[in-house]
Amino acid sequence: MPASLSQVAAFITSIVSLIGLVMYHGWPAYAVLLVVLGLGTGIVVISINSFAASMSGYDHRYVFNSIYLGLNVGVAVGTSIAGFIADINITLIFAANLLLYIAFLAIVLFFYKDLAVVHHPDHPEETKRIKTGRRSQKQFMNVLVICALYLVIWIGYVQWQSNIAARLPELHMSMEQYSFLWTINAVLIVIGQPLISQIIKKAARTYKAQINIGVISFILSFVVLMFSVQYAGFLVAIVLLTLGEMLAFPAIPAMISTIAPTGQKGAYQSFVNMSSTIGRAIGPVIGGIIVERSSYTYLYIVIIILMGLSVFIFHYLLKSI
């Protein structure tokens, strides 16, 4: 399947914006070009998920977990070397990103066309779904419920990257200690795959069960945070958070892939990307308002309640899935 015109256009949009960032990364050019880059990258991510949803011969759980693992390895490697590159010259950061996008575009143009994407139901959940012949409206409503849960998860998850980051200095913890939490996160994601495989095999054989366990782990991480004033508490919380994301994040697009009609998988995957984007955008704002007007404890309670209600609705509205 060759790359579509929209996919190539998204790559070109991203590349052009990165060329602009190499030359002009001051204000306000940086903000404008970053928005353009985000638009192009968003379309690329949707295309990747859409392609993954249409691959034949692979279990969707395996495909989306591989994408999730690859993204996190990339983030870990990129974060670890970005500081060294920035110390030399900040312009090199944008230049390195530009080269990676060009390399990615070359891979898409020369290798993407040789990959088979004819859809065959290879997962028992998907086979059952096709046999029952659900209507598109019911499928769409199920997707909205899943995406609403995903949005809430991201509202909570992004607190770690925003408001919780500001909490640690108040408890006399250094930014090095905060950075180490994310080092643990990245390492666990890479080396914890065998553990996740065992959990899926023994306790989470369906996407629904996998997501439920993942969200419960997210909730437990915020319960731990409520009582954490020492660094050890944050270490326990980040482990629970990592376990939750390892279970829930790859399972959500995989589950939507099995629900979506064959010809609309790309459109349905766009809702996944939209949900995470909205969650990342509004999460820090919501968290900041709650902390300013109340406290961090109240923020954690709100997140726990939101996640609890969302997973309850998800579990009972999607009983037949």
PDB file of C-alpha atoms in Angstrom, residues 156-157 214-228 233-245 300-301 303-304:
ATOM      1  CA  GLY A 156      -4.567  12.576  35.108  1.00  0.00           C
ATOM      2  CA  TYR A 157      -1.376  11.388  33.433  1.00  0.00           C
ATOM      3  CA  GLY A 214      -4.566  -0.363  33.749  1.00  0.00           C
ATOM      4  CA  VAL A 215      -6.962   2.324  34.995  1.00  0.00           C
ATOM      5  CA  ILE A 216      -7.080   0.748  38.463  1.00  0.00           C
ATOM      6  CA  SER A 217      -3.283   0.993  38.539  1.00  0.00           C
ATOM      7  CA  PHE A 218      -3.532   4.672  37.523  1.00  0.00           C
ATOM      8  CA  ILE A 219      -5.993   5.275  40.362  1.00  0.00           C
ATOM      9  CA  LEU A 220      -3.729   3.534  42.882  1.00  0.00           C
ATOM     10  CA  SER A 221      -0.828   5.752  41.831  1.00  0.00           C
ATOM     11  CA  PHE A 222      -2.839   8.851  42.777  1.00  0.00           C
ATOM     12  CA  VAL A 223      -3.964   7.222  46.032  1.00  0.00           C
ATOM     13  CA  VAL A 224      -0.283   6.777  46.909  1.00  0.00           C
ATOM     14  CA  LEU A 225       0.411  10.408  45.939  1.00  0.00           C
ATOM     15  CA  MET A 226      -2.214  11.609  48.428  1.00  0.00           C
ATOM     16  CA  PHE A 227      -0.048  10.347  51.289  1.00  0.00           C
ATOM     17  CA  SER A 228       3.402  10.969  49.795  1.00  0.00           C
ATOM     18  CA  GLY A 233       6.170   7.532  47.896  1.00  0.00           C
ATOM     19  CA  PHE A 234       6.735   9.123  44.501  1.00  0.00           C
ATOM     20  CA  LEU A 235       8.840   6.122  43.464  1.00  0.00           C
ATOM     21  CA  VAL A 236       5.974   3.754  44.294  1.00  0.00           C
ATOM     22  CA  ALA A 237       3.492   6.035  42.520  1.00  0.00           C
ATOM     23  CA  ILE A 238       5.538   6.224  39.290  1.00  0.00           C
ATOM     24  CA  VAL A 239       5.819   2.419  39.212  1.00  0.00           C
ATOM     25  CA  LEU A 240       2.017   2.125  39.487  1.00  0.00           C
ATOM     26  CA  LEU A 241       1.569   4.847  36.865  1.00  0.00           C
ATOM     27  CA  THR A 242       3.942   3.040  34.495  1.00  0.00           C
ATOM     28  CA  LEU A 243       2.125  -0.269  34.975  1.00  0.00           C
ATOM     29  CA  GLY A 244      -1.149   1.490  34.199  1.00  0.00           C
ATOM     30  CA  GLU A 245       0.077   3.075  30.998  1.00  0.00           C
ATOM     31  CA  TYR A 300      -5.577  13.810  43.495  1.00  0.00           C
ATOM     32  CA  ILE A 301      -9.090  13.153  44.834  1.00  0.00           C
ATOM     33  CA  ILE A 303      -8.490  12.659  39.437  1.00  0.00           C
ATOM     34  CA  ILE A 304      -9.341   9.473  41.362  1.00  0.00           C
TER      35      ILE A 304
END
